């Protein structure tokens, strides 16, 4: 699928998340136009030969930005998140971009069969909603979206008629720091995973460096039951000093697995169907990796295994497992998405 074809047929240029539709066609979310300006919406591939069919949404319903999406066919709904303007975000994180519309703020609700935009929720300036997931129960009319810059996780749910609503359910506070590009460091939640039994929700905090496990037995009030640090920017002995922290009493220790010091922060996760093995990689986006974690670019990223307590909750780094992408034949690589060929928590 050539970029020039996507541009001429769909007038789009920056593709992101891929999922199959109920009819078998492939839907790909878009983040920008060919010039790198923000542009949401989707392109669609034909299910048999994967040929480019064109745009999925109605022309009048294109959001200003886009990134991730999920859907529930039994409720005839698709939910999409906002992302950022590619040509600005592609240069790295610049505090001067804040309050200039570079980082998205909308959660979009679509009619799945009509392909029309029915509702938009403003989640706040520079909130940057990225990862969005429905519960796995096909009858469930609720899910969660993680806002990377605000550190807020919202629950979205169906209310009266065909209307949807959102509510804040988790807030991860920013840390007051020195030795960083801003005086406050956001959590920057890059990924959100829900276990297939809808019992636990997992979050990656790429900048702070921790993975969090929340119990969803009471969906309106997720409860933190597990937390483990696998890198991050606030490790003890690093250039950043935490001046005020609402959650931790001291800065976490660096992580070493199989004699290798782990740099970077948790970026993308994948969970086994039984919910006991949580895999994580630590590359988010190459220009941002270079800015915040240059050692990851020089040495290559890694994949780690987190052992999960599925009874009481709890996370533990498996010190016997390490995939080192710095030892690839053609040089260090940056690993991102993870998929199980036989099915995983995002299948």
PDB file of N, CA, C and O in Angstrom, residues 215-290:
ATOM      1  N   UNK A 215      -8.006  -2.928  39.474  1.00  0.00           N
ATOM      2  CA  UNK A 215      -9.110  -3.883  39.511  1.00  0.00           C
ATOM      3  C   UNK A 215     -10.386  -3.177  39.057  1.00  0.00           C
ATOM      4  O   UNK A 215     -10.683  -2.071  39.494  1.00  0.00           O
ATOM      5  N   UNK A 216     -11.152  -3.862  38.183  1.00  0.00           N
ATOM      6  CA  UNK A 216     -12.357  -3.267  37.611  1.00  0.00           C
ATOM      7  C   UNK A 216     -13.627  -3.928  38.119  1.00  0.00           C
ATOM      8  O   UNK A 216     -14.654  -3.861  37.456  1.00  0.00           O
ATOM      9  N   UNK A 217     -13.591  -4.572  39.271  1.00  0.00           N
ATOM     10  CA  UNK A 217     -14.789  -5.240  39.776  1.00  0.00           C
ATOM     11  C   UNK A 217     -15.933  -4.256  39.968  1.00  0.00           C
ATOM     12  O   UNK A 217     -17.094  -4.570  39.768  1.00  0.00           O
ATOM     13  N   UNK A 218     -15.594  -3.046  40.349  1.00  0.00           N
ATOM     14  CA  UNK A 218     -16.561  -1.954  40.378  1.00  0.00           C
ATOM     15  C   UNK A 218     -16.113  -0.959  39.319  1.00  0.00           C
ATOM     16  O   UNK A 218     -15.237  -0.146  39.545  1.00  0.00           O
ATOM     17  N   UNK A 219     -16.719  -1.060  38.139  1.00  0.00           N
ATOM     18  CA  UNK A 219     -16.200  -0.374  36.962  1.00  0.00           C
ATOM     19  C   UNK A 219     -16.104   1.135  37.129  1.00  0.00           C
ATOM     20  O   UNK A 219     -15.293   1.784  36.503  1.00  0.00           O
ATOM     21  N   UNK A 220     -16.950   1.696  37.963  1.00  0.00           N
ATOM     22  CA  UNK A 220     -16.919   3.145  38.126  1.00  0.00           C
ATOM     23  C   UNK A 220     -15.736   3.611  38.972  1.00  0.00           C
ATOM     24  O   UNK A 220     -15.338   4.764  38.903  1.00  0.00           O
ATOM     25  N   UNK A 221     -15.185   2.737  39.782  1.00  0.00           N
ATOM     26  CA  UNK A 221     -14.096   3.110  40.684  1.00  0.00           C
ATOM     27  C   UNK A 221     -12.954   2.099  40.592  1.00  0.00           C
ATOM     28  O   UNK A 221     -12.802   1.237  41.469  1.00  0.00           O
ATOM     29  N   UNK A 222     -12.124   2.161  39.537  1.00  0.00           N
ATOM     30  CA  UNK A 222     -10.978   1.250  39.451  1.00  0.00           C
ATOM     31  C   UNK A 222     -10.066   1.413  40.663  1.00  0.00           C
ATOM     32  O   UNK A 222      -9.814   2.525  41.128  1.00  0.00           O
ATOM     33  N   UNK A 223      -9.557   0.282  41.166  1.00  0.00           N
ATOM     34  CA  UNK A 223      -8.727   0.285  42.373  1.00  0.00           C
ATOM     35  C   UNK A 223      -7.321  -0.198  42.030  1.00  0.00           C
ATOM     36  O   UNK A 223      -7.136  -1.266  41.443  1.00  0.00           O
ATOM     37  N   UNK A 224      -6.292   0.595  42.391  1.00  0.00           N
ATOM     38  CA  UNK A 224      -4.905   0.235  42.115  1.00  0.00           C
ATOM     39  C   UNK A 224      -4.497  -0.961  42.975  1.00  0.00           C
ATOM     40  O   UNK A 224      -4.522  -0.885  44.203  1.00  0.00           O
ATOM     41  N   UNK A 225      -4.118  -2.073  42.322  1.00  0.00           N
ATOM     42  CA  UNK A 225      -3.749  -3.282  43.054  1.00  0.00           C
ATOM     43  C   UNK A 225      -2.343  -3.773  42.707  1.00  0.00           C
ATOM     44  O   UNK A 225      -1.837  -4.698  43.349  1.00  0.00           O
ATOM     45  N   UNK A 226      -1.697  -3.174  41.706  1.00  0.00           N
ATOM     46  CA  UNK A 226      -0.353  -3.591  41.331  1.00  0.00           C
ATOM     47  C   UNK A 226       0.395  -2.465  40.657  1.00  0.00           C
ATOM     48  O   UNK A 226      -0.196  -1.661  39.921  1.00  0.00           O
ATOM     49  N   UNK A 227       1.703  -2.374  40.929  1.00  0.00           N
ATOM     50  CA  UNK A 227       2.539  -1.337  40.324  1.00  0.00           C
ATOM     51  C   UNK A 227       3.983  -1.813  40.312  1.00  0.00           C
ATOM     52  O   UNK A 227       4.476  -2.369  41.298  1.00  0.00           O
ATOM     53  N   UNK A 228       4.664  -1.608  39.175  1.00  0.00           N
ATOM     54  CA  UNK A 228       6.066  -1.992  39.079  1.00  0.00           C
ATOM     55  C   UNK A 228       6.774  -1.008  38.149  1.00  0.00           C
ATOM     56  O   UNK A 228       6.208  -0.564  37.147  1.00  0.00           O
ATOM     57  N   UNK A 229       8.003  -0.609  38.514  1.00  0.00           N
ATOM     58  CA  UNK A 229       8.790   0.311  37.698  1.00  0.00           C
ATOM     59  C   UNK A 229       9.757  -0.480  36.812  1.00  0.00           C
ATOM     60  O   UNK A 229      10.465  -1.374  37.283  1.00  0.00           O
ATOM     61  N   UNK A 230       9.764  -0.135  35.517  1.00  0.00           N
ATOM     62  CA  UNK A 230      10.637  -0.830  34.561  1.00  0.00           C
ATOM     63  C   UNK A 230      11.481   0.189  33.784  1.00  0.00           C
ATOM     64  O   UNK A 230      11.745   0.038  32.607  1.00  0.00           O
ATOM     65  N   UNK A 231      11.907   1.234  34.447  1.00  0.00           N
ATOM     66  CA  UNK A 231      12.673   2.301  33.816  1.00  0.00           C
ATOM     67  C   UNK A 231      12.037   3.630  34.163  1.00  0.00           C
ATOM     68  O   UNK A 231      11.486   3.822  35.245  1.00  0.00           O
ATOM     69  N   UNK A 232      12.113   4.582  33.215  1.00  0.00           N
ATOM     70  CA  UNK A 232      11.508   5.882  33.426  1.00  0.00           C
ATOM     71  C   UNK A 232      12.518   6.995  33.616  1.00  0.00           C
ATOM     72  O   UNK A 232      13.738   6.764  33.666  1.00  0.00           O
ATOM     73  N   UNK A 233      11.995   8.206  33.765  1.00  0.00           N
ATOM     74  CA  UNK A 233      12.847   9.400  33.854  1.00  0.00           C
ATOM     75  C   UNK A 233      13.104   9.872  35.274  1.00  0.00           C
ATOM     76  O   UNK A 233      13.812  10.861  35.470  1.00  0.00           O
ATOM     77  N   UNK A 234      12.535   9.197  36.272  1.00  0.00           N
ATOM     78  CA  UNK A 234      12.689   9.679  37.649  1.00  0.00           C
ATOM     79  C   UNK A 234      13.495   8.701  38.502  1.00  0.00           C
ATOM     80  O   UNK A 234      13.434   8.744  39.727  1.00  0.00           O
ATOM     81  N   UNK A 235      14.269   7.810  37.864  1.00  0.00           N
ATOM     82  CA  UNK A 235      15.032   6.835  38.621  1.00  0.00           C
ATOM     83  C   UNK A 235      16.092   7.497  39.482  1.00  0.00           C
ATOM     84  O   UNK A 235      16.664   8.532  39.117  1.00  0.00           O
ATOM     85  N   UNK A 236      16.377   6.880  40.595  1.00  0.00           N
ATOM     86  CA  UNK A 236      17.394   7.394  41.517  1.00  0.00           C
ATOM     87  C   UNK A 236      18.765   7.391  40.838  1.00  0.00           C
ATOM     88  O   UNK A 236      19.129   6.450  40.141  1.00  0.00           O
ATOM     89  N   UNK A 237      19.505   8.457  41.003  1.00  0.00           N
ATOM     90  CA  UNK A 237      20.836   8.570  40.410  1.00  0.00           C
ATOM     91  C   UNK A 237      20.844   9.174  39.028  1.00  0.00           C
ATOM     92  O   UNK A 237      21.910   9.385  38.446  1.00  0.00           O
ATOM     93  N   UNK A 238      19.685   9.485  38.479  1.00  0.00           N
ATOM     94  CA  UNK A 238      19.598  10.084  37.153  1.00  0.00           C
ATOM     95  C   UNK A 238      19.631  11.598  37.216  1.00  0.00           C
ATOM     96  O   UNK A 238      19.785  12.201  38.288  1.00  0.00           O
ATOM     97  N   UNK A 239      19.481  12.277  36.070  1.00  0.00           N
ATOM     98  CA  UNK A 239      19.568  13.743  36.030  1.00  0.00           C
ATOM     99  C   UNK A 239      18.343  14.445  36.613  1.00  0.00           C
ATOM    100  O   UNK A 239      18.408  15.639  36.912  1.00  0.00           O
ATOM    101  N   UNK A 240      17.222  13.732  36.793  1.00  0.00           N
ATOM    102  CA  UNK A 240      15.992  14.350  37.261  1.00  0.00           C
ATOM    103  C   UNK A 240      15.825  14.135  38.763  1.00  0.00           C
ATOM    104  O   UNK A 240      15.974  13.014  39.262  1.00  0.00           O
ATOM    105  N   UNK A 241      15.531  15.205  39.463  1.00  0.00           N
ATOM    106  CA  UNK A 241      15.248  15.132  40.891  1.00  0.00           C
ATOM    107  C   UNK A 241      13.766  15.424  41.112  1.00  0.00           C
ATOM    108  O   UNK A 241      13.242  16.417  40.607  1.00  0.00           O
ATOM    109  N   UNK A 242      13.101  14.544  41.837  1.00  0.00           N
ATOM    110  CA  UNK A 242      11.690  14.751  42.158  1.00  0.00           C
ATOM    111  C   UNK A 242      11.605  15.621  43.409  1.00  0.00           C
ATOM    112  O   UNK A 242      12.092  15.250  44.480  1.00  0.00           O
ATOM    113  N   UNK A 243      10.992  16.791  43.263  1.00  0.00           N
ATOM    114  CA  UNK A 243      10.888  17.732  44.376  1.00  0.00           C
ATOM    115  C   UNK A 243       9.628  17.503  45.204  1.00  0.00           C
ATOM    116  O   UNK A 243       9.629  17.720  46.423  1.00  0.00           O
ATOM    117  N   UNK A 244       8.574  17.070  44.528  1.00  0.00           N
ATOM    118  CA  UNK A 244       7.309  16.811  45.217  1.00  0.00           C
ATOM    119  C   UNK A 244       6.565  15.711  44.484  1.00  0.00           C
ATOM    120  O   UNK A 244       6.398  15.764  43.282  1.00  0.00           O
ATOM    121  N   UNK A 245       6.143  14.711  45.250  1.00  0.00           N
ATOM    122  CA  UNK A 245       5.480  13.554  44.659  1.00  0.00           C
ATOM    123  C   UNK A 245       4.287  13.184  45.537  1.00  0.00           C
ATOM    124  O   UNK A 245       4.456  12.883  46.722  1.00  0.00           O
ATOM    125  N   UNK A 246       3.097  13.201  44.965  1.00  0.00           N
ATOM    126  CA  UNK A 246       1.890  12.888  45.726  1.00  0.00           C
ATOM    127  C   UNK A 246       1.739  11.393  45.995  1.00  0.00           C
ATOM    128  O   UNK A 246       0.913  11.001  46.828  1.00  0.00           O
ATOM    129  N   UNK A 247       2.533  10.557  45.310  1.00  0.00           N
ATOM    130  CA  UNK A 247       2.348   9.120  45.423  1.00  0.00           C
ATOM    131  C   UNK A 247       3.534   8.393  46.056  1.00  0.00           C
ATOM    132  O   UNK A 247       3.354   7.498  46.881  1.00  0.00           O
ATOM    133  N   UNK A 248       4.766   8.737  45.658  1.00  0.00           N
ATOM    134  CA  UNK A 248       5.947   7.994  46.117  1.00  0.00           C
ATOM    135  C   UNK A 248       6.698   8.753  47.199  1.00  0.00           C
ATOM    136  O   UNK A 248       6.763   9.987  47.191  1.00  0.00           O
ATOM    137  N   UNK A 249       7.311   7.975  48.117  1.00  0.00           N
ATOM    138  CA  UNK A 249       8.128   8.577  49.167  1.00  0.00           C
ATOM    139  C   UNK A 249       9.567   8.788  48.715  1.00  0.00           C
ATOM    140  O   UNK A 249      10.277   9.623  49.266  1.00  0.00           O
ATOM    141  N   UNK A 250      10.022   7.994  47.743  1.00  0.00           N
ATOM    142  CA  UNK A 250      11.384   8.140  47.238  1.00  0.00           C
ATOM    143  C   UNK A 250      11.410   7.750  45.763  1.00  0.00           C
ATOM    144  O   UNK A 250      10.496   7.078  45.266  1.00  0.00           O
ATOM    145  N   UNK A 251      12.464   8.159  45.060  1.00  0.00           N
ATOM    146  CA  UNK A 251      12.582   7.832  43.644  1.00  0.00           C
ATOM    147  C   UNK A 251      12.933   6.357  43.480  1.00  0.00           C
ATOM    148  O   UNK A 251      13.726   5.803  44.255  1.00  0.00           O
ATOM    149  N   UNK A 252      12.348   5.684  42.472  1.00  0.00           N
ATOM    150  CA  UNK A 252      12.573   4.245  42.300  1.00  0.00           C
ATOM    151  C   UNK A 252      13.994   3.917  41.865  1.00  0.00           C
ATOM    152  O   UNK A 252      14.695   4.761  41.305  1.00  0.00           O
ATOM    153  N   UNK A 253      14.405   2.674  42.141  1.00  0.00           N
ATOM    154  CA  UNK A 253      15.736   2.203  41.780  1.00  0.00           C
ATOM    155  C   UNK A 253      15.770   1.789  40.306  1.00  0.00           C
ATOM    156  O   UNK A 253      14.766   1.354  39.748  1.00  0.00           O
ATOM    157  N   UNK A 254      16.947   1.902  39.646  1.00  0.00           N
ATOM    158  CA  UNK A 254      17.087   1.407  38.270  1.00  0.00           C
ATOM    159  C   UNK A 254      16.829  -0.095  38.204  1.00  0.00           C
ATOM    160  O   UNK A 254      17.033  -0.821  39.183  1.00  0.00           O
ATOM    161  N   UNK A 255      16.401  -0.569  37.029  1.00  0.00           N
ATOM    162  CA  UNK A 255      16.098  -1.986  36.822  1.00  0.00           C
ATOM    163  C   UNK A 255      17.210  -2.642  36.032  1.00  0.00           C
ATOM    164  O   UNK A 255      17.670  -2.119  35.008  1.00  0.00           O
ATOM    165  N   UNK A 256      17.640  -3.818  36.504  1.00  0.00           N
ATOM    166  CA  UNK A 256      18.630  -4.635  35.797  1.00  0.00           C
ATOM    167  C   UNK A 256      18.024  -6.015  35.589  1.00  0.00           C
ATOM    168  O   UNK A 256      17.549  -6.648  36.535  1.00  0.00           O
ATOM    169  N   UNK A 257      18.019  -6.478  34.332  1.00  0.00           N
ATOM    170  CA  UNK A 257      17.506  -7.804  33.993  1.00  0.00           C
ATOM    171  C   UNK A 257      18.577  -8.552  33.207  1.00  0.00           C
ATOM    172  O   UNK A 257      19.064  -8.060  32.192  1.00  0.00           O
ATOM    173  N   UNK A 258      18.967  -9.730  33.712  1.00  0.00           N
ATOM    174  CA  UNK A 258      19.984 -10.563  33.063  1.00  0.00           C
ATOM    175  C   UNK A 258      21.242  -9.742  32.764  1.00  0.00           C
ATOM    176  O   UNK A 258      21.770  -9.740  31.659  1.00  0.00           O
ATOM    177  N   UNK A 259      21.667  -8.999  33.756  1.00  0.00           N
ATOM    178  CA  UNK A 259      22.894  -8.192  33.736  1.00  0.00           C
ATOM    179  C   UNK A 259      22.809  -6.979  32.808  1.00  0.00           C
ATOM    180  O   UNK A 259      23.830  -6.340  32.525  1.00  0.00           O
ATOM    181  N   UNK A 260      21.619  -6.631  32.316  1.00  0.00           N
ATOM    182  CA  UNK A 260      21.473  -5.473  31.437  1.00  0.00           C
ATOM    183  C   UNK A 260      20.671  -4.395  32.140  1.00  0.00           C
ATOM    184  O   UNK A 260      19.561  -4.650  32.617  1.00  0.00           O
ATOM    185  N   UNK A 261      21.216  -3.200  32.191  1.00  0.00           N
ATOM    186  CA  UNK A 261      20.501  -2.044  32.726  1.00  0.00           C
ATOM    187  C   UNK A 261      19.403  -1.640  31.734  1.00  0.00           C
ATOM    188  O   UNK A 261      19.658  -1.470  30.550  1.00  0.00           O
ATOM    189  N   UNK A 262      18.178  -1.515  32.241  1.00  0.00           N
ATOM    190  CA  UNK A 262      17.043  -1.195  31.392  1.00  0.00           C
ATOM    191  C   UNK A 262      16.819   0.313  31.383  1.00  0.00           C
ATOM    192  O   UNK A 262      16.580   0.928  32.428  1.00  0.00           O
ATOM    193  N   UNK A 263      16.915   0.906  30.188  1.00  0.00           N
ATOM    194  CA  UNK A 263      16.637   2.329  30.014  1.00  0.00           C
ATOM    195  C   UNK A 263      15.257   2.494  29.371  1.00  0.00           C
ATOM    196  O   UNK A 263      14.612   1.539  28.976  1.00  0.00           O
ATOM    197  N   UNK A 264      14.828   3.722  29.247  1.00  0.00           N
ATOM    198  CA  UNK A 264      13.527   3.979  28.634  1.00  0.00           C
ATOM    199  C   UNK A 264      12.404   3.754  29.620  1.00  0.00           C
ATOM    200  O   UNK A 264      12.608   3.495  30.808  1.00  0.00           O
ATOM    201  N   UNK A 265      11.183   3.855  29.103  1.00  0.00           N
ATOM    202  CA  UNK A 265      10.001   3.647  29.925  1.00  0.00           C
ATOM    203  C   UNK A 265       9.033   2.721  29.226  1.00  0.00           C
ATOM    204  O   UNK A 265       9.108   2.525  28.021  1.00  0.00           O
ATOM    205  N   UNK A 266       8.093   2.136  29.961  1.00  0.00           N
ATOM    206  CA  UNK A 266       7.132   1.207  29.351  1.00  0.00           C
ATOM    207  C   UNK A 266       6.231   1.934  28.351  1.00  0.00           C
ATOM    208  O   UNK A 266       5.622   2.945  28.687  1.00  0.00           O
ATOM    209  N   UNK A 267       6.151   1.413  27.131  1.00  0.00           N
ATOM    210  CA  UNK A 267       5.407   2.106  26.087  1.00  0.00           C
ATOM    211  C   UNK A 267       4.205   1.315  25.590  1.00  0.00           C
ATOM    212  O   UNK A 267       3.087   1.798  25.598  1.00  0.00           O
ATOM    213  N   UNK A 268       4.430   0.081  25.131  1.00  0.00           N
ATOM    214  CA  UNK A 268       3.341  -0.749  24.622  1.00  0.00           C
ATOM    215  C   UNK A 268       3.317  -2.074  25.367  1.00  0.00           C
ATOM    216  O   UNK A 268       4.362  -2.639  25.688  1.00  0.00           O
ATOM    217  N   UNK A 269       2.079  -2.580  25.597  1.00  0.00           N
ATOM    218  CA  UNK A 269       1.904  -3.826  26.348  1.00  0.00           C
ATOM    219  C   UNK A 269       1.102  -4.825  25.532  1.00  0.00           C
ATOM    220  O   UNK A 269       0.419  -4.476  24.578  1.00  0.00           O
ATOM    221  N   UNK A 270       1.212  -6.083  25.931  1.00  0.00           N
ATOM    222  CA  UNK A 270       0.313  -7.120  25.447  1.00  0.00           C
ATOM    223  C   UNK A 270       0.144  -8.165  26.528  1.00  0.00           C
ATOM    224  O   UNK A 270       1.109  -8.496  27.230  1.00  0.00           O
ATOM    225  N   UNK A 271      -1.086  -8.660  26.669  1.00  0.00           N
ATOM    226  CA  UNK A 271      -1.429  -9.562  27.762  1.00  0.00           C
ATOM    227  C   UNK A 271      -1.903 -10.897  27.203  1.00  0.00           C
ATOM    228  O   UNK A 271      -2.698 -10.937  26.261  1.00  0.00           O
ATOM    229  N   UNK A 272      -1.419 -11.991  27.795  1.00  0.00           N
ATOM    230  CA  UNK A 272      -1.841 -13.324  27.375  1.00  0.00           C
ATOM    231  C   UNK A 272      -3.320 -13.521  27.686  1.00  0.00           C
ATOM    232  O   UNK A 272      -3.896 -12.835  28.532  1.00  0.00           O
ATOM    233  N   UNK A 273      -3.927 -14.492  26.993  1.00  0.00           N
ATOM    234  CA  UNK A 273      -5.359 -14.721  27.173  1.00  0.00           C
ATOM    235  C   UNK A 273      -5.712 -15.108  28.606  1.00  0.00           C
ATOM    236  O   UNK A 273      -6.789 -14.773  29.104  1.00  0.00           O
ATOM    237  N   UNK A 274      -4.807 -15.829  29.292  1.00  0.00           N
ATOM    238  CA  UNK A 274      -5.081 -16.206  30.680  1.00  0.00           C
ATOM    239  C   UNK A 274      -4.782 -15.076  31.665  1.00  0.00           C
ATOM    240  O   UNK A 274      -5.026 -15.208  32.866  1.00  0.00           O
ATOM    241  N   UNK A 275      -4.255 -13.961  31.161  1.00  0.00           N
ATOM    242  CA  UNK A 275      -4.032 -12.785  31.993  1.00  0.00           C
ATOM    243  C   UNK A 275      -2.813 -12.848  32.888  1.00  0.00           C
ATOM    244  O   UNK A 275      -2.594 -11.951  33.701  1.00  0.00           O
ATOM    245  N   UNK A 276      -1.970 -13.875  32.732  1.00  0.00           N
ATOM    246  CA  UNK A 276      -0.853 -14.062  33.671  1.00  0.00           C
ATOM    247  C   UNK A 276       0.475 -13.526  33.147  1.00  0.00           C
ATOM    248  O   UNK A 276       1.417 -13.371  33.923  1.00  0.00           O
ATOM    249  N   UNK A 277       0.574 -13.263  31.849  1.00  0.00           N
ATOM    250  CA  UNK A 277       1.845 -12.807  31.270  1.00  0.00           C
ATOM    251  C   UNK A 277       1.628 -11.479  30.552  1.00  0.00           C
ATOM    252  O   UNK A 277       0.944 -11.419  29.545  1.00  0.00           O
ATOM    253  N   UNK A 278       2.211 -10.439  31.104  1.00  0.00           N
ATOM    254  CA  UNK A 278       2.109  -9.103  30.531  1.00  0.00           C
ATOM    255  C   UNK A 278       3.467  -8.735  29.932  1.00  0.00           C
ATOM    256  O   UNK A 278       4.457  -8.622  30.656  1.00  0.00           O
ATOM    257  N   UNK A 279       3.510  -8.597  28.622  1.00  0.00           N
ATOM    258  CA  UNK A 279       4.754  -8.236  27.941  1.00  0.00           C
ATOM    259  C   UNK A 279       4.769  -6.735  27.687  1.00  0.00           C
ATOM    260  O   UNK A 279       3.724  -6.121  27.440  1.00  0.00           O
ATOM    261  N   UNK A 280       5.951  -6.137  27.710  1.00  0.00           N
ATOM    262  CA  UNK A 280       6.057  -4.689  27.546  1.00  0.00           C
ATOM    263  C   UNK A 280       7.321  -4.345  26.751  1.00  0.00           C
ATOM    264  O   UNK A 280       8.374  -4.975  26.928  1.00  0.00           O
ATOM    265  N   UNK A 281       7.199  -3.370  25.824  1.00  0.00           N
ATOM    266  CA  UNK A 281       8.349  -2.816  25.116  1.00  0.00           C
ATOM    267  C   UNK A 281       8.532  -1.364  25.553  1.00  0.00           C
ATOM    268  O   UNK A 281       7.634  -0.755  26.137  1.00  0.00           O
ATOM    269  N   UNK A 282       9.697  -0.788  25.231  1.00  0.00           N
ATOM    270  CA  UNK A 282      10.006   0.537  25.786  1.00  0.00           C
ATOM    271  C   UNK A 282      10.375   1.585  24.730  1.00  0.00           C
ATOM    272  O   UNK A 282      11.057   2.554  25.038  1.00  0.00           O
ATOM    273  N   UNK A 283       9.908   1.416  23.485  1.00  0.00           N
ATOM    274  CA  UNK A 283      10.069   2.465  22.477  1.00  0.00           C
ATOM    275  C   UNK A 283       8.708   3.045  22.145  1.00  0.00           C
ATOM    276  O   UNK A 283       7.791   2.304  21.761  1.00  0.00           O
ATOM    277  N   UNK A 284       8.573   4.355  22.250  1.00  0.00           N
ATOM    278  CA  UNK A 284       7.297   5.023  21.951  1.00  0.00           C
ATOM    279  C   UNK A 284       7.279   5.573  20.525  1.00  0.00           C
ATOM    280  O   UNK A 284       6.414   5.251  19.723  1.00  0.00           O
ATOM    281  N   UNK A 285       8.235   6.423  20.209  1.00  0.00           N
ATOM    282  CA  UNK A 285       8.284   7.102  18.917  1.00  0.00           C
ATOM    283  C   UNK A 285       9.727   7.566  18.771  1.00  0.00           C
ATOM    284  O   UNK A 285      10.267   8.188  19.693  1.00  0.00           O
ATOM    285  N   UNK A 286      10.378   7.268  17.657  1.00  0.00           N
ATOM    286  CA  UNK A 286      11.839   7.382  17.583  1.00  0.00           C
ATOM    287  C   UNK A 286      12.361   8.764  17.968  1.00  0.00           C
ATOM    288  O   UNK A 286      13.363   8.876  18.689  1.00  0.00           O
ATOM    289  N   UNK A 287      11.693   9.841  17.506  1.00  0.00           N
ATOM    290  CA  UNK A 287      12.185  11.174  17.848  1.00  0.00           C
ATOM    291  C   UNK A 287      12.018  11.470  19.339  1.00  0.00           C
ATOM    292  O   UNK A 287      12.852  12.152  19.937  1.00  0.00           O
ATOM    293  N   UNK A 288      10.947  10.960  19.930  1.00  0.00           N
ATOM    294  CA  UNK A 288      10.748  11.139  21.373  1.00  0.00           C
ATOM    295  C   UNK A 288      11.696  10.237  22.155  1.00  0.00           C
ATOM    296  O   UNK A 288      12.205  10.628  23.210  1.00  0.00           O
ATOM    297  N   UNK A 289      11.940   9.024  21.662  1.00  0.00           N
ATOM    298  CA  UNK A 289      12.942   8.153  22.293  1.00  0.00           C
ATOM    299  C   UNK A 289      14.296   8.863  22.353  1.00  0.00           C
ATOM    300  O   UNK A 289      14.978   8.857  23.382  1.00  0.00           O
ATOM    301  N   UNK A 290      14.686   9.461  21.232  1.00  0.00           N
ATOM    302  CA  UNK A 290      15.993  10.132  21.156  1.00  0.00           C
ATOM    303  C   UNK A 290      16.058  11.307  22.121  1.00  0.00           C
ATOM    304  O   UNK A 290      17.105  11.583  22.722  1.00  0.00           O
TER     305      UNK A 290
END
